[in-house]
Coordinates of C-alpha atoms and ligand atoms in Angstrom, one line a residue:
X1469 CA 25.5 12.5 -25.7
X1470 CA 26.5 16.1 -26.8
X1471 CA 26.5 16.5 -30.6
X1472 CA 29.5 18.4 -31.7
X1473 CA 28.6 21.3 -33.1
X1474 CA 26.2 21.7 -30.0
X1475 CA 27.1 24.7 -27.0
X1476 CA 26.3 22.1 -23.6
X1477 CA 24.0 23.4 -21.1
X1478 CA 24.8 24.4 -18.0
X1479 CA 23.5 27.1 -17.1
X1480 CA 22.1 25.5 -13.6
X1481 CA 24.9 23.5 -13.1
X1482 CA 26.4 26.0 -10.1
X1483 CA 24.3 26.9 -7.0
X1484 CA 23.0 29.8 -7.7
X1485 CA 19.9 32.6 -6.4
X1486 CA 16.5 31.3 -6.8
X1487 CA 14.6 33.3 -10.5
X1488 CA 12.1 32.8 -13.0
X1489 CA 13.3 31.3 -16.1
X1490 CA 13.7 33.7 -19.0
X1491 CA 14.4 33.0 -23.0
X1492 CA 17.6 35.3 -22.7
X1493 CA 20.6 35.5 -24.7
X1494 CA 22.2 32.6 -22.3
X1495 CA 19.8 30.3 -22.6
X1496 CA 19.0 30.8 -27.0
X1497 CA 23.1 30.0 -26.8
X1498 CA 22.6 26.4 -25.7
X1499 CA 18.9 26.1 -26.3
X1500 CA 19.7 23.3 -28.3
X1501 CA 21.2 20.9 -26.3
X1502 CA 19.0 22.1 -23.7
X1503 CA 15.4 20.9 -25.3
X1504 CA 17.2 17.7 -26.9
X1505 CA 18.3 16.5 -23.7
X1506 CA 15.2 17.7 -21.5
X1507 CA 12.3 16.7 -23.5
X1508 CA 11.8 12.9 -24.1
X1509 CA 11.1 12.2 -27.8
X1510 CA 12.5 16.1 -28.9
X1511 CA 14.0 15.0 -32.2
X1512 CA 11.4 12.1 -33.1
X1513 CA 8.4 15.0 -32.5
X1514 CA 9.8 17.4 -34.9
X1515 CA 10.6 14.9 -37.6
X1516 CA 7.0 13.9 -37.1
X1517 CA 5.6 17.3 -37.3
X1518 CA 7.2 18.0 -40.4
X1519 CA 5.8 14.6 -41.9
X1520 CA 2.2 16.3 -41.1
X1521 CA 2.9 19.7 -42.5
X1522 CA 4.5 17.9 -45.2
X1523 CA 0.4 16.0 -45.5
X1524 CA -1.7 18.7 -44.3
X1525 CA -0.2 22.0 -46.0
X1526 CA -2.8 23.2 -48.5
X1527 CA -1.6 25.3 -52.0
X1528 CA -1.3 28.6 -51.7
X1529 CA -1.2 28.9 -47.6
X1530 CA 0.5 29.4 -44.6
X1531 CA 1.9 27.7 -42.1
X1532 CA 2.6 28.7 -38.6
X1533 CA 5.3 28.1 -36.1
X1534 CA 4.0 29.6 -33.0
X1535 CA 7.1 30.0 -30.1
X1536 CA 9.6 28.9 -33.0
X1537 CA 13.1 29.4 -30.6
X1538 CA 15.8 28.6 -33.0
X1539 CA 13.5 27.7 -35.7
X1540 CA 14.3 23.7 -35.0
X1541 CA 10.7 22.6 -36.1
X1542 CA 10.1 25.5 -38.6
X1543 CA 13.7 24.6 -40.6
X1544 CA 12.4 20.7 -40.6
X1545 CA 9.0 21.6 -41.7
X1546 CA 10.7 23.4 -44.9
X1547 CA 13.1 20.7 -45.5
X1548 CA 10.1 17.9 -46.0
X1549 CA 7.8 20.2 -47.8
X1550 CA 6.4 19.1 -51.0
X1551 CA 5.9 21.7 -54.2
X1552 CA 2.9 22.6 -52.8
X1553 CA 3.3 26.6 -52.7
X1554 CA 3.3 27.9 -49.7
X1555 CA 5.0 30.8 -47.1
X1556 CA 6.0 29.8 -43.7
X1557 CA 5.8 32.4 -41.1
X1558 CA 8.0 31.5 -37.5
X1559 CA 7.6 33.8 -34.5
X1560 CA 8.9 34.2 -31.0
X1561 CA 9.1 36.7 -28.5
X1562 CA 12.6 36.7 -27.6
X1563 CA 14.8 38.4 -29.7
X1564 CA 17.2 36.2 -28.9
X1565 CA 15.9 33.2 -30.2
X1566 CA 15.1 35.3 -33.8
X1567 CA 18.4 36.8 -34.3
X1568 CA 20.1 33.5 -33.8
X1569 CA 17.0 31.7 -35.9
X1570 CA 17.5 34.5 -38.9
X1571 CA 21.1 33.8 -39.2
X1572 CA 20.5 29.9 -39.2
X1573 CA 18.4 31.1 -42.0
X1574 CA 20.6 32.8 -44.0
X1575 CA 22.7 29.8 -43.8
X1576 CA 20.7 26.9 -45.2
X1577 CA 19.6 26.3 -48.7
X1578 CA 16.2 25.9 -48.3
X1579 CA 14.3 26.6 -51.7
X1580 CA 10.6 25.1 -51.0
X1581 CA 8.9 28.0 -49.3
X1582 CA 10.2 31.6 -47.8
X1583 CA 10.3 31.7 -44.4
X1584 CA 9.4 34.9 -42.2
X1585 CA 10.8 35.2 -38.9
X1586 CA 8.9 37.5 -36.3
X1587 CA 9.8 39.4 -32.8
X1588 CA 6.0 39.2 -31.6
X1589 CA 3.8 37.9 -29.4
X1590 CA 1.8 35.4 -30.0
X1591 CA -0.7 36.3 -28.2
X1592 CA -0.7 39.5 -30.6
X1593 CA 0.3 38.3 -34.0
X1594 CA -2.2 38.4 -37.2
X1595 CA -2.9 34.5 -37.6
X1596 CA -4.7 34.2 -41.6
X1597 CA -4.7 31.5 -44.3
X1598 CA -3.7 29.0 -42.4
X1599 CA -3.7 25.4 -43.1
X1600 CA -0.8 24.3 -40.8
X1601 CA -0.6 25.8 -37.2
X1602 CA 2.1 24.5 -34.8
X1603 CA 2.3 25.3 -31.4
X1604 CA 5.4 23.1 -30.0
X1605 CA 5.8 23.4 -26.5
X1606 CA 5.0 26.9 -26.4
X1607 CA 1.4 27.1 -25.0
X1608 CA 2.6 25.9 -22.0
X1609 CA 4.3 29.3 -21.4
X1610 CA 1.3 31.4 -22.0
X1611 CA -0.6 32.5 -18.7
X1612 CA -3.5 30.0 -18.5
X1613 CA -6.1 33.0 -18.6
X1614 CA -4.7 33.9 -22.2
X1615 CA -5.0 30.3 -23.6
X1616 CA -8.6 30.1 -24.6
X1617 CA -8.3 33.6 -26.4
X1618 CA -5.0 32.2 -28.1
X1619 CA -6.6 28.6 -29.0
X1620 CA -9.6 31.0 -30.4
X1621 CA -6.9 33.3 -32.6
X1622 CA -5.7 30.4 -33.9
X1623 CA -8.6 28.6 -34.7
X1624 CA -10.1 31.7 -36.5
X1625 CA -7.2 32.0 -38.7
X1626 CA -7.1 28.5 -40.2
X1627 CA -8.5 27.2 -43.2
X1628 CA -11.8 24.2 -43.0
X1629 CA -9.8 21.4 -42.7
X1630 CA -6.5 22.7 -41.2
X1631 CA -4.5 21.1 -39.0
X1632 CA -3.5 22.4 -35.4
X1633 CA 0.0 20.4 -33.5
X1634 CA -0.1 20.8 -30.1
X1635 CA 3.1 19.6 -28.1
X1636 CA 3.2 19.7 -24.1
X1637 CA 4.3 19.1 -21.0
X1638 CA 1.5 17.8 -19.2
X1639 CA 0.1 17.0 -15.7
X1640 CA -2.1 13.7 -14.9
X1641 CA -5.4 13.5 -12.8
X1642 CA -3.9 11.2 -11.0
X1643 CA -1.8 12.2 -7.9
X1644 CA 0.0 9.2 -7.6
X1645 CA 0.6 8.5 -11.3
X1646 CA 1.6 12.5 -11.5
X1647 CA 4.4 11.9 -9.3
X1648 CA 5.6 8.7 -10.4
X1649 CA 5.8 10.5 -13.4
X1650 CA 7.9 13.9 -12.7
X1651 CA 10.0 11.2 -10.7
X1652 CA 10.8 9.2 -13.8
X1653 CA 11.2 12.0 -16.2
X1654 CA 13.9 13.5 -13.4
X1655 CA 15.7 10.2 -13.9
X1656 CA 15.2 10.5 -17.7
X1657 CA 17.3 14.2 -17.0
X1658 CA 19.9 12.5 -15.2
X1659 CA 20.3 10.0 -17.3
X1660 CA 20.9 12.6 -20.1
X1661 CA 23.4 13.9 -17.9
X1662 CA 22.3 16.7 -15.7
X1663 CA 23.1 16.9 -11.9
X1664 CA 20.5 16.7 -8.9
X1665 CA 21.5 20.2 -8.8
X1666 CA 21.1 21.4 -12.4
X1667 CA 17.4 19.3 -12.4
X1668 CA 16.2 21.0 -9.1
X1669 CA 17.3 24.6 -10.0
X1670 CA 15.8 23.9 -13.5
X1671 CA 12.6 23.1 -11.9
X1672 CA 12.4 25.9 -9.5
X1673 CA 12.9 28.5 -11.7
X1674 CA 9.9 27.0 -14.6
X1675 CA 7.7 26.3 -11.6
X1676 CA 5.9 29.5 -11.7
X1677 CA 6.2 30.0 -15.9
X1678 CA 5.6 26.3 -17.4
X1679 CA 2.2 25.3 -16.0
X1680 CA 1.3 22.1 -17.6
X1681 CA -2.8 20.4 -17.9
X1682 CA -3.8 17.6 -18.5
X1683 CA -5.0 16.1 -21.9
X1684 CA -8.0 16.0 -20.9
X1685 CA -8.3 20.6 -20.3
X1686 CA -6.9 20.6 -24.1
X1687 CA -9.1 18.1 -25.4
X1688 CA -12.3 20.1 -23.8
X1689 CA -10.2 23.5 -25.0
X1690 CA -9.9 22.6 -28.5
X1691 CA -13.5 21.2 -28.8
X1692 CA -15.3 23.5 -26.9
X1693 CA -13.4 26.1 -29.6
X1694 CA -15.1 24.2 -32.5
X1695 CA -11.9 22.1 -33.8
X1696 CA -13.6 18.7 -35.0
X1697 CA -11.2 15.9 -34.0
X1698 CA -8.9 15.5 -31.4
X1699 CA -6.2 12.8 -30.3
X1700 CA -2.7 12.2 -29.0
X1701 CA -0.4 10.9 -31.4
X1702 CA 2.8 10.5 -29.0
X1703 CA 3.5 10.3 -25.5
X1704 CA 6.4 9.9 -23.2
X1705 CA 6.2 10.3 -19.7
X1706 CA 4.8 13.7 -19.0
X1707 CA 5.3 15.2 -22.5
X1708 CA 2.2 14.5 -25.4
X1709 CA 2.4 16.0 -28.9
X1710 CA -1.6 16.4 -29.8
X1711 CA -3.4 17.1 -33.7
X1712 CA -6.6 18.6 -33.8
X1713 CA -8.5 19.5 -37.2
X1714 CA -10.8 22.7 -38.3
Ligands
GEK2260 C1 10.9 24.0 -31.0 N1 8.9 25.3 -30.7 O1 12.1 23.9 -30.9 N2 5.0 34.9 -27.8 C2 5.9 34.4 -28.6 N3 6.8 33.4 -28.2 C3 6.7 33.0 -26.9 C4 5.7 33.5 -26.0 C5 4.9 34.5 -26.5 N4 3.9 35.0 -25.8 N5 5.9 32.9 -24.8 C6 6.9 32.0 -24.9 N6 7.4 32.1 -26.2 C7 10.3 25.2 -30.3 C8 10.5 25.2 -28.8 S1 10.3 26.6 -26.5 C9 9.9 25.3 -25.5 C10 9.7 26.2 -28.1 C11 10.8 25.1 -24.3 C12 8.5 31.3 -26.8 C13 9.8 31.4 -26.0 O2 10.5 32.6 -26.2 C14 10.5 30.1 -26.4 O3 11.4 30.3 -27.5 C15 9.4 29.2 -26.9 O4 8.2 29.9 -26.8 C16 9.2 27.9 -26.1 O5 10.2 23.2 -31.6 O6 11.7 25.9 -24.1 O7 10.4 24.1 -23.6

């Protein structure tokens, strides 16, 4: 399953002391492989995403990759963009992720829009003009006290009739459902080839910095912030990808 050019990760493949995960230099080398074969739909969501930038992206504005990594989503959005003009800006926290994401940059011939790449925190970063506003798989790393004030930032620097994506691992009301869930997507994880080492230590170490909600807290989050629509556009197992509109 490992494309060619692609590091593989193993990173919790030997027994090893229990620790928070971290977006360090070990894991932005085979980041990657790592999302591709431990989030269900990876590749199909980003495609998708772009196809609604690609719709949604007004002249003259900006669009935002909030928690960009690599820049997997940010380089796809810029490959499918239309002559609309526009400037795309892509930021992360870990420098890590941005030194390798700016190089990936350098390398590609991508002449629709420029694309800035930012150290920063999200939580901190100047959010204006914004008609597209992506936030994939990232909010689920931000301290659930900070993601009302984030949803707020965001929502105050798009443009009327903006769009906000919203991918996430997420948690069910349901107790029973919940765990048949986590169970399955463990066997989904196996099944793209990581031990019932590697998937245990994996979930140690996210359990106290991924905190998933349910659809339902981001639905009442997003209204109650004054976004006007809200659905789910793709599911699989315990992983949505959500739009909502200013
Ligand atoms: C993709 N969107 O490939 N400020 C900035 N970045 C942050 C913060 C913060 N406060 N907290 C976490 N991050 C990408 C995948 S990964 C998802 C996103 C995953 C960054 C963190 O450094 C990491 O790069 C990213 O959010 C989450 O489409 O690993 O499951």
């Amino acid at each position: 399953m490992n494309a060619p050019n692609r590091k593989k990760d193993r990173l919790f493949a030997e027994q090893m002391l229990p620790g928070d995960f971290v977006f360090d230099e070990k894991v932005a080398d085979v980041f990657e492989d790592m999302i591709n074969r431990s989030v269900p739909g990876y590749s199909s969501i980003v495609a998708m995403v772009a196809i609604l930038a690609e719709s949604y992206t007004q002249a003259n504005s900006k669009i935002y990759d909030l928690g960009c990594s690599l820049g997997g989503t940010t380089f796809a959005i810029a490959q499918q963009l239309p002559s609309t003009p526009c400037s795309i800006v892509a930021i992360d926290n870990s420098p890590a992720m941005i030194s390798r994401m700016e190089k990936k940059r350098a390398s590609l011939d991508i002449t629709m829009a420029p694309i800035e790449c930012r150290c920063e925190d999200i939580l901190a970063t100047e959010i204006f003009n914004a008609s597209v506003v992506v936030l994939n798989f990232t909010l689920q790393f931000i301290e659930i006290s900070e993601r009302n004030r984030l949803i707020e930032r965001v929502f105050a620097g798009m443009n009327s009739k903006g769009i906000l994506i919203l991918s996430e691992k997420i948690r069910f009301p349901d107790k029973k459902l919940n765990s048949l869930f986590v169970d399955l997507y463990h066997n989904f994880k196996g099944s793209m080839g990581y031990s019932q080492l590697e998937i245990s230590q994996k979930r140690n170490a996210l359990e106290n910095v991924l905190i998933p909600e349910t659809i339902d807290t981001h639905r009442n989050r997003l209204i109650q912030t004054g976004f006007s629509s809200f659905d789910v556009w793709f599911q699989c197992l315990n992983f949505a990808s959500m739009v909502a509109f200013k």
